[in-house]
Amino acid sequence: MQINKQSNKPYYEQIVFGIKEDILKGILIPGDKIPSVRDMAALLLTNPNTVSKAYKELEAQDVILTVRGRGTFVKDSATSSPSSKQMDKIKTKLQEAVVEALYFEVPLEEIQSWVKQTIQEFGGEINGNY
Amino acid sequence: MQINKQSNKPYYEQIVFGIKEDILKGILIPGDKIPSVRDMAALLLTNPNTVSKAYKELEAQDVILTVRGRGTFVKDSATSSPSSKQMDKIKTKLQEAVVEALYFEVPLEEIQSWVKQTIQEFGGEINGNY
Amino acid sequence: MQINKQSNKPYYEQIVFGIKEDILKGILIPGDKIPSVRDMAALLLTNPNTVSKAYKELEAQDVILTVRGRGTFVKDSATSSPSSKQMDKIKTKLQEAVVEALYFEVPLEEIQSWVKQTIQEFGGEINGNY
Amino acid sequence: MQINKQSNKPYYEQIVFGIKEDILKGILIPGDKIPSVRDMAALLLTNPNTVSKAYKELEAQDVILTVRGRGTFVKDSATSSPSSKQMDKIKTKLQEAVVEALYFEVPLEEIQSWVKQTIQEFGGEINGNY
DNA sequence: GTGGTCTAGACCACG
DNA sequence: GTGGTCTAGACCACG
């Protein structure tokens, strides 16, 4: 995992997203201890406060569990069901991306293929009749 | 088109997106004159500076064209081909939305259906066997 | 509203609680603009970052709404329904306080009276047959 | 008694609270010897330092008494009268819990019922016309 | 060693 | 003028 310092995306959001990616990819599994705030900051060449902010956000989203004095752990993903608010947010984000693509005349097949690729890369088993 | 003042999305981005939506929907077609910065600001109950910023962004993206003294016009979409940079940005945005959805265990069928719905609403002609 | 710098309660939590109190008391009503992060920091003789943290927490709890560049506003309390998690937390907190009181042999009548007083001070109209 | 390692409440506070609960419930009665720091640590699968901290806190609150070489004992509750400082703390804690509940529009009846339940569970004899 | 809180101060995006 | 992000660095509570 790395922070793209050129991106206009805040560092802490990149960390939040990166952790989720690692969980989806199976690099991190439920129960795993993730690096301490300080270690992660050293790894990512950023400030501990920034990592701390990311971890707090991840905890608010029920992705990790942090125990004072002991560390931070990956939660069971089954536990974390999104609120309808989060659901709406995700849906809107997806739709906006699609509209954007359509506007710039990305061929439909390509849009579909991007989605499929991502699902295959991150989504694990896919039903045959899809 | 309206601005959602509750949204955490910047007003100017909402305007940029709204114009693109209107074009995709056919409400605006190439060559159409769009309201002046001041008129649009009045329509949207917002600050002219905000509209101006949105128009500049739309011009940078080759979506509209401002002719001094004559007004602002919707460009021919054929003219506006996205740079590979824009293309990457769109792809990344789409993938991130999908990853987010996967993380929160949105069923694959639902993700697909969201994409299809959006395409059908905005994308015009869709091949039957798609 | 004031921060008790002697208290072991974090400043930012005191601010969160203080805002809720002011809403319950009617000092703040839905739609009201609350002081900017900087102004509030000056009022409370604390650091803007601390106020910012409090405001973020209040927004996460659906108590206030912050609009970039415009300010921070009190939300309609009807909108903010607590999650079952929040509910559990509140219940636990209340029960712990009661257990503590019982342990130190606070008379039952006194415990009841504390609760009633608080309800009368903050709860507005109370049904007669209570 | 058990420690909830998921809770964000410090372990030592959980122990302090747990002992008080046991006394209120009658599981522990004045004069009872409670497990040594080491035994308790083994029982609770935690660090002896943590138990030690809890015992010190309980001693400071006049709940238990440690006699060097003989062990740790539950004090007579009559002996342990709270300082007015402790009293204020308890009152504040209770009021805060009630304010929190009111803010989130927990019905008054429910707040009352939570208090009653707790009293009935822990408080022993309750006057009929209460 | 772990995360939590707080300060001081900088720079930025938005309206 | 508004909130958001980030850094650097301090001190603290907990285990």
mmCIF file of N, CA and C in Angstrom, chain A:
data_model
loop_
_atom_site.group_PDB
_atom_site.id
_atom_site.type_symbol
_atom_site.label_atom_id
_atom_site.label_comp_id
_atom_site.label_asym_id
_atom_site.label_seq_id
_atom_site.Cartn_x
_atom_site.Cartn_y
_atom_site.Cartn_z
ATOM 1 N N MET A 1 0.833 -1.197 0.000
ATOM 2 C CA MET A 1 0.000 0.000 0.000
ATOM 3 C C MET A 1 0.873 1.254 0.000
ATOM 4 N N GLN A 2 0.426 2.220 -0.754
ATOM 5 C CA GLN A 2 1.210 3.446 -0.854
ATOM 6 C C GLN A 2 0.308 4.661 -0.944
ATOM 7 N N ILE A 3 0.856 5.786 -0.561
ATOM 8 C CA ILE A 3 0.125 7.031 -0.726
ATOM 9 C C ILE A 3 0.637 7.743 -1.971
ATOM 10 N N ASN A 4 -0.302 8.155 -2.775
ATOM 11 C CA ASN A 4 0.051 8.950 -3.943
ATOM 12 C C ASN A 4 -0.007 10.422 -3.558
ATOM 13 N N LYS A 5 1.159 10.985 -3.398
ATOM 14 C CA LYS A 5 1.198 12.367 -2.899
ATOM 15 C C LYS A 5 0.803 13.383 -3.977
ATOM 16 N N GLN A 6 0.726 12.924 -5.211
ATOM 17 C CA GLN A 6 0.292 13.818 -6.282
ATOM 18 C C GLN A 6 -1.234 13.926 -6.334
ATOM 19 N N SER A 7 -1.878 12.853 -5.919
ATOM 20 C CA SER A 7 -3.341 12.796 -6.027
ATOM 21 C C SER A 7 -4.006 13.931 -5.259
ATOM 22 N N ASN A 8 -5.163 14.326 -5.738
ATOM 23 C CA ASN A 8 -5.914 15.340 -4.999
ATOM 24 C C ASN A 8 -6.765 14.697 -3.904
ATOM 25 N N LYS A 9 -6.704 13.390 -3.845
ATOM 26 C CA LYS A 9 -7.419 12.681 -2.793
ATOM 27 C C LYS A 9 -6.630 12.810 -1.492
ATOM 28 N N PRO A 10 -7.303 13.157 -0.416
ATOM 29 C CA PRO A 10 -6.591 13.279 0.858
ATOM 30 C C PRO A 10 -5.867 11.986 1.217
ATOM 31 N N TYR A 11 -4.711 12.131 1.846
ATOM 32 C CA TYR A 11 -3.931 10.963 2.246
ATOM 33 C C TYR A 11 -4.776 10.000 3.069
ATOM 34 N N TYR A 12 -5.481 10.564 4.035
ATOM 35 C CA TYR A 12 -6.189 9.662 4.956
ATOM 36 C C TYR A 12 -7.263 8.855 4.246
ATOM 37 N N GLU A 13 -7.868 9.445 3.198
ATOM 38 C CA GLU A 13 -8.847 8.674 2.421
ATOM 39 C C GLU A 13 -8.168 7.578 1.606
ATOM 40 N N GLN A 14 -6.990 7.877 1.138
ATOM 41 C CA GLN A 14 -6.240 6.859 0.405
ATOM 42 C C GLN A 14 -5.916 5.672 1.303
ATOM 43 N N ILE A 15 -5.610 5.980 2.555
ATOM 44 C CA ILE A 15 -5.317 4.902 3.496
ATOM 45 C C ILE A 15 -6.572 4.078 3.758
ATOM 46 N N VAL A 16 -7.681 4.762 3.978
ATOM 47 C CA VAL A 16 -8.949 4.062 4.217
ATOM 48 C C VAL A 16 -9.246 3.115 3.059
ATOM 49 N N PHE A 17 -9.105 3.637 1.858
ATOM 50 C CA PHE A 17 -9.400 2.827 0.681
ATOM 51 C C PHE A 17 -8.404 1.673 0.546
ATOM 52 N N GLY A 18 -7.141 1.979 0.807
ATOM 53 C CA GLY A 18 -6.090 0.964 0.683
ATOM 54 C C GLY A 18 -6.309 -0.220 1.619
ATOM 55 N N ILE A 19 -6.728 0.056 2.822
ATOM 56 C CA ILE A 19 -6.982 -1.020 3.784
ATOM 57 C C ILE A 19 -8.135 -1.893 3.294
ATOM 58 N N LYS A 20 -9.173 -1.242 2.795
ATOM 59 C CA LYS A 20 -10.310 -2.016 2.285
ATOM 60 C C LYS A 20 -9.874 -2.892 1.109
ATOM 61 N N GLU A 21 -9.085 -2.332 0.242
ATOM 62 C CA GLU A 21 -8.559 -3.112 -0.878
ATOM 63 C C GLU A 21 -7.812 -4.341 -0.377
ATOM 64 N N ASP A 22 -6.929 -4.119 0.592
ATOM 65 C CA ASP A 22 -6.127 -5.223 1.111
ATOM 66 C C ASP A 22 -7.001 -6.305 1.724
ATOM 67 N N ILE A 23 -8.085 -5.888 2.339
ATOM 68 C CA ILE A 23 -9.000 -6.891 2.908
ATOM 69 C C ILE A 23 -9.683 -7.665 1.790
ATOM 70 N N LEU A 24 -10.161 -6.946 0.781
ATOM 71 C CA LEU A 24 -10.834 -7.619 -0.336
ATOM 72 C C LEU A 24 -9.893 -8.582 -1.052
ATOM 73 N N LYS A 25 -8.649 -8.172 -1.177
ATOM 74 C CA LYS A 25 -7.666 -9.015 -1.862
ATOM 75 C C LYS A 25 -7.228 -10.201 -1.003
ATOM 76 N N GLY A 26 -7.568 -10.161 0.266
ATOM 77 C CA GLY A 26 -7.164 -11.250 1.135
ATOM 78 C C GLY A 26 -5.786 -11.049 1.739
ATOM 79 N N ILE A 27 -5.179 -9.910 1.472
ATOM 80 C CA ILE A 27 -3.874 -9.621 2.079
ATOM 81 C C ILE A 27 -4.046 -9.451 3.582
ATOM 82 N N LEU A 28 -5.158 -8.843 3.932
ATOM 83 C CA LEU A 28 -5.521 -8.746 5.342
ATOM 84 C C LEU A 28 -6.756 -9.597 5.579
ATOM 85 N N ILE A 29 -6.746 -10.372 6.649
ATOM 86 C CA ILE A 29 -7.945 -11.147 6.953
ATOM 87 C C ILE A 29 -8.429 -10.826 8.364
ATOM 88 N N PRO A 30 -9.730 -11.047 8.601
ATOM 89 C CA PRO A 30 -10.316 -10.720 9.899
ATOM 90 C C PRO A 30 -9.470 -11.241 11.056
ATOM 91 N N GLY A 31 -9.255 -10.382 12.011
ATOM 92 C CA GLY A 31 -8.453 -10.752 13.167
ATOM 93 C C GLY A 31 -7.016 -10.284 13.062
ATOM 94 N N ASP A 32 -6.574 -10.064 11.853
ATOM 95 C CA ASP A 32 -5.198 -9.591 11.656
ATOM 96 C C ASP A 32 -4.962 -8.276 12.377
ATOM 97 N N LYS A 33 -3.775 -8.156 12.898
ATOM 98 C CA LYS A 33 -3.352 -6.893 13.481
ATOM 99 C C LYS A 33 -2.759 -6.054 12.355
ATOM 100 N N ILE A 34 -3.173 -4.835 12.246
ATOM 101 C CA ILE A 34 -2.548 -3.987 11.231
ATOM 102 C C ILE A 34 -1.477 -3.137 11.908
ATOM 103 N N PRO A 35 -0.556 -2.601 11.127
ATOM 104 C CA PRO A 35 0.556 -1.865 11.738
ATOM 105 C C PRO A 35 0.066 -0.753 12.655
ATOM 106 N N SER A 36 0.847 -0.503 13.678
ATOM 107 C CA SER A 36 0.491 0.569 14.606
ATOM 108 C C SER A 36 0.481 1.900 13.861
ATOM 109 N N VAL A 37 -0.182 2.851 14.450
ATOM 110 C CA VAL A 37 -0.261 4.191 13.859
ATOM 111 C C VAL A 37 1.133 4.697 13.488
ATOM 112 N N ARG A 38 2.063 4.519 14.418
ATOM 113 C CA ARG A 38 3.424 5.003 14.159
ATOM 114 C C ARG A 38 4.109 4.223 13.033
ATOM 115 N N ASP A 39 3.995 2.910 13.087
ATOM 116 C CA ASP A 39 4.650 2.096 12.057
ATOM 117 C C ASP A 39 4.073 2.402 10.676
ATOM 118 N N MET A 40 2.760 2.467 10.618
ATOM 119 C CA MET A 40 2.127 2.743 9.332
ATOM 120 C C MET A 40 2.562 4.109 8.808
ATOM 121 N N ALA A 41 2.651 5.064 9.708
ATOM 122 C CA ALA A 41 3.097 6.399 9.302
ATOM 123 C C ALA A 41 4.508 6.335 8.726
ATOM 124 N N ALA A 42 5.355 5.533 9.351
ATOM 125 C CA ALA A 42 6.725 5.390 8.854
ATOM 126 C C ALA A 42 6.712 4.709 7.482
ATOM 127 N N LEU A 43 5.896 3.676 7.354
ATOM 128 C CA LEU A 43 5.797 2.953 6.084
ATOM 129 C C LEU A 43 5.337 3.867 4.949
ATOM 130 N N LEU A 44 4.370 4.696 5.259
ATOM 131 C CA LEU A 44 3.761 5.526 4.207
ATOM 132 C C LEU A 44 4.419 6.900 4.094
ATOM 133 N N LEU A 45 5.425 7.102 4.889
ATOM 134 C CA LEU A 45 6.129 8.392 4.870
ATOM 135 C C LEU A 45 5.168 9.548 5.120
ATOM 136 N N THR A 46 4.329 9.365 6.097
ATOM 137 C CA THR A 46 3.382 10.428 6.427
ATOM 138 C C THR A 46 3.343 10.619 7.939
ATOM 139 N N ASN A 47 2.473 11.492 8.370
ATOM 140 C CA ASN A 47 2.415 11.846 9.782
ATOM 141 C C ASN A 47 1.484 10.901 10.556
ATOM 142 N N PRO A 48 1.875 10.520 11.763
ATOM 143 C CA PRO A 48 1.019 9.626 12.558
ATOM 144 C C PRO A 48 -0.415 10.138 12.694
ATOM 145 N N ASN A 49 -0.568 11.440 12.823
ATOM 146 C CA ASN A 49 -1.928 11.977 12.949
ATOM 147 C C ASN A 49 -2.799 11.632 11.745
ATOM 148 N N THR A 50 -2.188 11.634 10.598
ATOM 149 C CA THR A 50 -2.937 11.332 9.378
ATOM 150 C C THR A 50 -3.393 9.872 9.376
ATOM 151 N N VAL A 51 -2.486 8.998 9.799
ATOM 152 C CA VAL A 51 -2.851 7.582 9.897
ATOM 153 C C VAL A 51 -3.950 7.407 10.933
ATOM 154 N N SER A 52 -3.795 8.106 12.034
ATOM 155 C CA SER A 52 -4.778 8.003 13.100
ATOM 156 C C SER A 52 -6.165 8.391 12.607
ATOM 157 N N LYS A 53 -6.208 9.431 11.809
ATOM 158 C CA LYS A 53 -7.475 9.878 11.247
ATOM 159 C C LYS A 53 -8.082 8.784 10.367
ATOM 160 N N ALA A 54 -7.243 8.177 9.567
ATOM 161 C CA ALA A 54 -7.713 7.093 8.698
ATOM 162 C C ALA A 54 -8.254 5.928 9.526
ATOM 163 N N TYR A 55 -7.526 5.560 10.566
ATOM 164 C CA TYR A 55 -7.959 4.439 11.403
ATOM 165 C C TYR A 55 -9.291 4.765 12.084
ATOM 166 N N LYS A 56 -9.437 5.999 12.505
ATOM 167 C CA LYS A 56 -10.699 6.386 13.152
ATOM 168 C C LYS A 56 -11.870 6.266 12.174
ATOM 169 N N GLU A 57 -11.630 6.692 10.964
ATOM 170 C CA GLU A 57 -12.661 6.599 9.936
ATOM 171 C C GLU A 57 -13.009 5.133 9.665
ATOM 172 N N LEU A 58 -11.982 4.307 9.584
ATOM 173 C CA LEU A 58 -12.210 2.881 9.354
ATOM 174 C C LEU A 58 -12.975 2.256 10.510
ATOM 175 N N GLU A 59 -12.704 2.725 11.699
ATOM 176 C CA GLU A 59 -13.444 2.183 12.835
ATOM 177 C C GLU A 59 -14.901 2.640 12.784
ATOM 178 N N ALA A 60 -15.109 3.883 12.403
ATOM 179 C CA ALA A 60 -16.484 4.389 12.290
ATOM 180 C C ALA A 60 -17.259 3.587 11.248
ATOM 181 N N GLN A 61 -16.545 3.100 10.237
ATOM 182 C CA GLN A 61 -17.199 2.323 9.190
ATOM 183 C C GLN A 61 -17.238 0.835 9.535
ATOM 184 N N ASP A 62 -16.799 0.505 10.752
ATOM 185 C CA ASP A 62 -16.885 -0.874 11.225
ATOM 186 C C ASP A 62 -15.948 -1.824 10.479
ATOM 187 N N VAL A 63 -14.868 -1.274 9.958
ATOM 188 C CA VAL A 63 -13.935 -2.105 9.194
ATOM 189 C C VAL A 63 -12.837 -2.657 10.094
ATOM 190 N N ILE A 64 -12.411 -1.849 11.026
ATOM 191 C CA ILE A 64 -11.396 -2.297 11.964
ATOM 192 C C ILE A 64 -11.869 -2.032 13.382
ATOM 193 N N LEU A 65 -11.123 -2.610 14.306
ATOM 194 C CA LEU A 65 -11.436 -2.422 15.717
ATOM 195 C C LEU A 65 -10.163 -1.992 16.399
ATOM 196 N N THR A 66 -10.203 -0.896 17.102
ATOM 197 C CA THR A 66 -8.967 -0.509 17.766
ATOM 198 C C THR A 66 -9.132 -0.620 19.264
ATOM 199 N N VAL A 67 -8.166 -1.228 19.891
ATOM 200 C CA VAL A 67 -8.194 -1.441 21.323
ATOM 201 C C VAL A 67 -7.047 -0.654 21.933
ATOM 202 N N ARG A 68 -7.409 0.244 22.818
ATOM 203 C CA ARG A 68 -6.411 1.116 23.418
ATOM 204 C C ARG A 68 -5.285 0.313 24.045
ATOM 205 N N GLY A 69 -4.080 0.703 23.708
ATOM 206 C CA GLY A 69 -2.925 0.074 24.317
ATOM 207 C C GLY A 69 -2.564 -1.273 23.715
ATOM 208 N N ARG A 70 -3.437 -1.813 22.857
ATOM 209 C CA ARG A 70 -3.119 -3.133 22.319
ATOM 210 C C ARG A 70 -2.907 -3.119 20.814
ATOM 211 N N GLY A 71 -3.627 -2.272 20.102
ATOM 212 C CA GLY A 71 -3.419 -2.229 18.660
ATOM 213 C C GLY A 71 -4.717 -2.170 17.885
ATOM 214 N N THR A 72 -4.619 -2.377 16.611
ATOM 215 C CA THR A 72 -5.757 -2.233 15.711
ATOM 216 C C THR A 72 -5.913 -3.500 14.895
ATOM 217 N N PHE A 73 -7.151 -3.977 14.792
ATOM 218 C CA PHE A 73 -7.401 -5.279 14.203
ATOM 219 C C PHE A 73 -8.486 -5.227 13.133
ATOM 220 N N VAL A 74 -8.351 -6.111 12.152
ATOM 221 C CA VAL A 74 -9.353 -6.211 11.097
ATOM 222 C C VAL A 74 -10.580 -6.905 11.644
ATOM 223 N N LYS A 75 -11.718 -6.298 11.405
ATOM 224 C CA LYS A 75 -12.969 -6.885 11.878
ATOM 225 C C LYS A 75 -13.483 -7.935 10.909
ATOM 226 N N ASP A 76 -14.347 -8.765 11.423
ATOM 227 C CA ASP A 76 -15.039 -9.700 10.564
ATOM 228 C C ASP A 76 -15.935 -8.901 9.636
ATOM 229 N N SER A 77 -15.781 -9.101 8.334
ATOM 230 C CA SER A 77 -16.544 -8.265 7.401
ATOM 231 C C SER A 77 -18.032 -8.556 7.506
ATOM 232 N N ALA A 78 -18.379 -9.768 7.950
ATOM 233 C CA ALA A 78 -19.795 -10.100 8.112
ATOM 234 C C ALA A 78 -20.455 -9.133 9.086
ATOM 235 N N THR A 79 -19.691 -8.717 10.082
ATOM 236 C CA THR A 79 -20.221 -7.805 11.093
ATOM 237 C C THR A 79 -20.590 -6.459 10.507
ATOM 238 N N SER A 80 -19.838 -6.067 9.489
ATOM 239 C CA SER A 80 -20.006 -4.697 9.011
ATOM 240 C C SER A 80 -21.020 -4.598 7.885
ATOM 241 N N SER A 81 -22.260 -4.325 8.257
ATOM 242 C CA SER A 81 -23.279 -4.108 7.228
ATOM 243 C C SER A 81 -23.475 -2.611 7.069
ATOM 244 N N PRO A 82 -23.511 -2.160 5.822
ATOM 245 C CA PRO A 82 -23.553 -0.722 5.597
ATOM 246 C C PRO A 82 -24.919 -0.147 5.955
ATOM 247 N N SER A 83 -24.911 1.056 6.467
ATOM 248 C CA SER A 83 -26.166 1.760 6.690
ATOM 249 C C SER A 83 -26.749 2.116 5.325
ATOM 250 N N SER A 84 -28.025 2.408 5.303
ATOM 251 C CA SER A 84 -28.655 2.753 4.022
ATOM 252 C C SER A 84 -28.034 4.033 3.470
ATOM 253 N N LYS A 85 -27.540 4.849 4.388
ATOM 254 C CA LYS A 85 -26.869 6.078 3.962
ATOM 255 C C LYS A 85 -25.603 5.745 3.176
ATOM 256 N N GLN A 86 -24.806 4.855 3.745
ATOM 257 C CA GLN A 86 -23.585 4.439 3.056
ATOM 258 C C GLN A 86 -23.924 3.832 1.700
ATOM 259 N N MET A 87 -24.960 2.999 1.706
ATOM 260 C CA MET A 87 -25.423 2.341 0.481
ATOM 261 C C MET A 87 -25.746 3.384 -0.597
ATOM 262 N N ASP A 88 -26.518 4.379 -0.226
ATOM 263 C CA ASP A 88 -26.869 5.441 -1.165
ATOM 264 C C ASP A 88 -25.628 6.131 -1.710
ATOM 265 N N LYS A 89 -24.710 6.365 -0.814
ATOM 266 C CA LYS A 89 -23.485 7.052 -1.196
ATOM 267 C C LYS A 89 -22.729 6.247 -2.245
ATOM 268 N N ILE A 90 -22.609 4.963 -1.992
ATOM 269 C CA ILE A 90 -21.899 4.084 -2.921
ATOM 270 C C ILE A 90 -22.599 4.069 -4.268
ATOM 271 N N LYS A 91 -23.926 3.936 -4.221
ATOM 272 C CA LYS A 91 -24.698 3.890 -5.467
ATOM 273 C C LYS A 91 -24.507 5.176 -6.263
ATOM 274 N N THR A 92 -24.621 6.285 -5.594
ATOM 275 C CA THR A 92 -24.445 7.577 -6.266
ATOM 276 C C THR A 92 -23.059 7.691 -6.882
ATOM 277 N N LYS A 93 -22.069 7.272 -6.129
ATOM 278 C CA LYS A 93 -20.701 7.356 -6.614
ATOM 279 C C LYS A 93 -20.541 6.537 -7.902
ATOM 280 N N LEU A 94 -21.099 5.335 -7.863
ATOM 281 C CA LEU A 94 -21.012 4.455 -9.033
ATOM 282 C C LEU A 94 -21.720 5.081 -10.222
ATOM 283 N N GLN A 95 -22.912 5.572 -9.982
ATOM 284 C CA GLN A 95 -23.692 6.146 -11.080
ATOM 285 C C GLN A 95 -23.005 7.370 -11.675
ATOM 286 N N GLU A 96 -22.423 8.173 -10.807
ATOM 287 C CA GLU A 96 -21.723 9.341 -11.324
ATOM 288 C C GLU A 96 -20.547 8.947 -12.195
ATOM 289 N N ALA A 97 -19.848 7.916 -11.761
ATOM 290 C CA ALA A 97 -18.711 7.450 -12.565
ATOM 291 C C ALA A 97 -19.200 6.985 -13.939
ATOM 292 N N VAL A 98 -20.318 6.283 -13.945
ATOM 293 C CA VAL A 98 -20.857 5.784 -15.220
ATOM 294 C C VAL A 98 -21.299 6.951 -16.104
ATOM 295 N N VAL A 99 -21.986 7.908 -15.528
ATOM 296 C CA VAL A 99 -22.431 9.065 -16.314
ATOM 297 C C VAL A 99 -21.228 9.775 -16.929
ATOM 298 N N GLU A 100 -20.223 9.940 -16.109
ATOM 299 C CA GLU A 100 -18.992 10.577 -16.577
ATOM 300 C C GLU A 100 -18.432 9.814 -17.782
ATOM 301 N N ALA A 101 -18.369 8.522 -17.637
ATOM 302 C CA ALA A 101 -17.834 7.682 -18.715
ATOM 303 C C ALA A 101 -18.691 7.824 -19.971
ATOM 304 N N LEU A 102 -19.998 7.770 -19.771
ATOM 305 C CA LEU A 102 -20.904 7.885 -20.925
ATOM 306 C C LEU A 102 -20.703 9.236 -21.607
ATOM 307 N N TYR A 103 -20.579 10.268 -20.797
ATOM 308 C CA TYR A 103 -20.425 11.576 -21.404
ATOM 309 C C TYR A 103 -19.217 11.612 -22.323
ATOM 310 N N PHE A 104 -18.138 11.007 -21.876
ATOM 311 C CA PHE A 104 -16.927 11.051 -22.679
ATOM 312 C C PHE A 104 -16.882 9.911 -23.693
ATOM 313 N N GLU A 105 -18.059 9.353 -23.923
ATOM 314 C CA GLU A 105 -18.226 8.359 -24.985
ATOM 315 C C GLU A 105 -17.329 7.147 -24.853
ATOM 316 N N VAL A 106 -17.096 6.765 -23.618
ATOM 317 C CA VAL A 106 -16.455 5.473 -23.418
ATOM 318 C C VAL A 106 -17.456 4.426 -23.906
ATOM 319 N N PRO A 107 -17.028 3.512 -24.779
ATOM 320 C CA PRO A 107 -17.971 2.517 -25.289
ATOM 321 C C PRO A 107 -18.595 1.706 -24.148
ATOM 322 N N LEU A 108 -19.881 1.392 -24.337
ATOM 323 C CA LEU A 108 -20.591 0.643 -23.298
ATOM 324 C C LEU A 108 -19.844 -0.621 -22.905
ATOM 325 N N GLU A 109 -19.326 -1.291 -23.949
ATOM 326 C CA GLU A 109 -18.625 -2.561 -23.672
ATOM 327 C C GLU A 109 -17.438 -2.321 -22.738
ATOM 328 N N GLU A 110 -16.792 -1.188 -22.951
ATOM 329 C CA GLU A 110 -15.632 -0.911 -22.122
ATOM 330 C C GLU A 110 -16.044 -0.637 -20.667
ATOM 331 N N ILE A 111 -17.110 0.112 -20.517
ATOM 332 C CA ILE A 111 -17.594 0.354 -19.148
ATOM 333 C C ILE A 111 -17.880 -0.972 -18.462
ATOM 334 N N GLN A 112 -18.635 -1.800 -19.151
ATOM 335 C CA GLN A 112 -18.968 -3.121 -18.614
ATOM 336 C C GLN A 112 -17.703 -3.905 -18.272
ATOM 337 N N SER A 113 -16.758 -3.820 -19.164
ATOM 338 C CA SER A 113 -15.548 -4.612 -18.970
ATOM 339 C C SER A 113 -14.747 -4.106 -17.763
ATOM 340 N N TRP A 114 -14.734 -2.800 -17.567
ATOM 341 C CA TRP A 114 -14.062 -2.260 -16.372
ATOM 342 C C TRP A 114 -14.705 -2.821 -15.104
ATOM 343 N N VAL A 115 -16.025 -2.806 -15.110
ATOM 344 C CA VAL A 115 -16.730 -3.288 -13.923
ATOM 345 C C VAL A 115 -16.407 -4.762 -13.695
ATOM 346 N N LYS A 116 -16.475 -5.541 -14.770
ATOM 347 C CA LYS A 116 -16.199 -6.984 -14.640
ATOM 348 C C LYS A 116 -14.789 -7.248 -14.146
ATOM 349 N N GLN A 117 -13.855 -6.552 -14.745
ATOM 350 C CA GLN A 117 -12.459 -6.714 -14.318
ATOM 351 C C GLN A 117 -12.300 -6.471 -12.824
ATOM 352 N N THR A 118 -12.897 -5.388 -12.382
ATOM 353 C CA THR A 118 -12.757 -5.039 -10.969
ATOM 354 C C THR A 118 -13.382 -6.115 -10.088
ATOM 355 N N ILE A 119 -14.550 -6.579 -10.520
ATOM 356 C CA ILE A 119 -15.207 -7.623 -9.747
ATOM 357 C C ILE A 119 -14.341 -8.880 -9.705
ATOM 358 N N GLN A 120 -13.776 -9.227 -10.850
ATOM 359 C CA GLN A 120 -12.952 -10.433 -10.874
ATOM 360 C C GLN A 120 -11.695 -10.271 -10.024
ATOM 361 N N GLU A 121 -11.146 -9.077 -10.065
ATOM 362 C CA GLU A 121 -9.916 -8.862 -9.300
ATOM 363 C C GLU A 121 -10.169 -8.860 -7.806
ATOM 364 N N PHE A 122 -11.303 -8.280 -7.422
ATOM 365 C CA PHE A 122 -11.545 -8.100 -5.996
ATOM 366 C C PHE A 122 -12.687 -8.938 -5.436
ATOM 367 N N GLY A 123 -13.570 -9.365 -6.306
ATOM 368 C CA GLY A 123 -14.822 -9.901 -5.792
ATOM 369 C C GLY A 123 -14.813 -11.381 -5.507
ATOM 370 N N GLY A 124 -13.715 -12.075 -5.847
ATOM 371 C CA GLY A 124 -13.698 -13.513 -5.606
ATOM 372 C C GLY A 124 -14.630 -14.232 -6.550
ATOM 373 N N GLU A 125 -15.284 -15.262 -6.022
ATOM 374 C CA GLU A 125 -16.126 -16.136 -6.849
ATOM 375 C C GLU A 125 -17.275 -15.368 -7.517
ATOM 376 N N ILE A 126 -17.431 -15.615 -8.801
ATOM 377 C CA ILE A 126 -18.522 -14.993 -9.534
ATOM 378 C C ILE A 126 -19.408 -16.094 -10.119
ATOM 379 N N ASN A 127 -20.688 -15.883 -9.988
ATOM 380 C CA ASN A 127 -21.623 -16.902 -10.488
ATOM 381 C C ASN A 127 -21.489 -17.064 -11.999
ATOM 382 N N GLY A 128 -21.656 -18.295 -12.456
ATOM 383 C CA GLY A 128 -21.463 -18.600 -13.869
ATOM 384 C C GLY A 128 -22.403 -17.845 -14.792
ATOM 385 N N ASN A 129 -23.642 -17.736 -14.407
ATOM 386 C CA ASN A 129 -24.632 -17.172 -15.318
ATOM 387 C C ASN A 129 -24.637 -15.649 -15.332
ATOM 388 N N TYR A 130 -23.636 -15.104 -14.806
ATOM 389 C CA TYR A 130 -23.543 -13.639 -14.811
ATOM 390 C C TYR A 130 -23.301 -13.124 -16.221
#
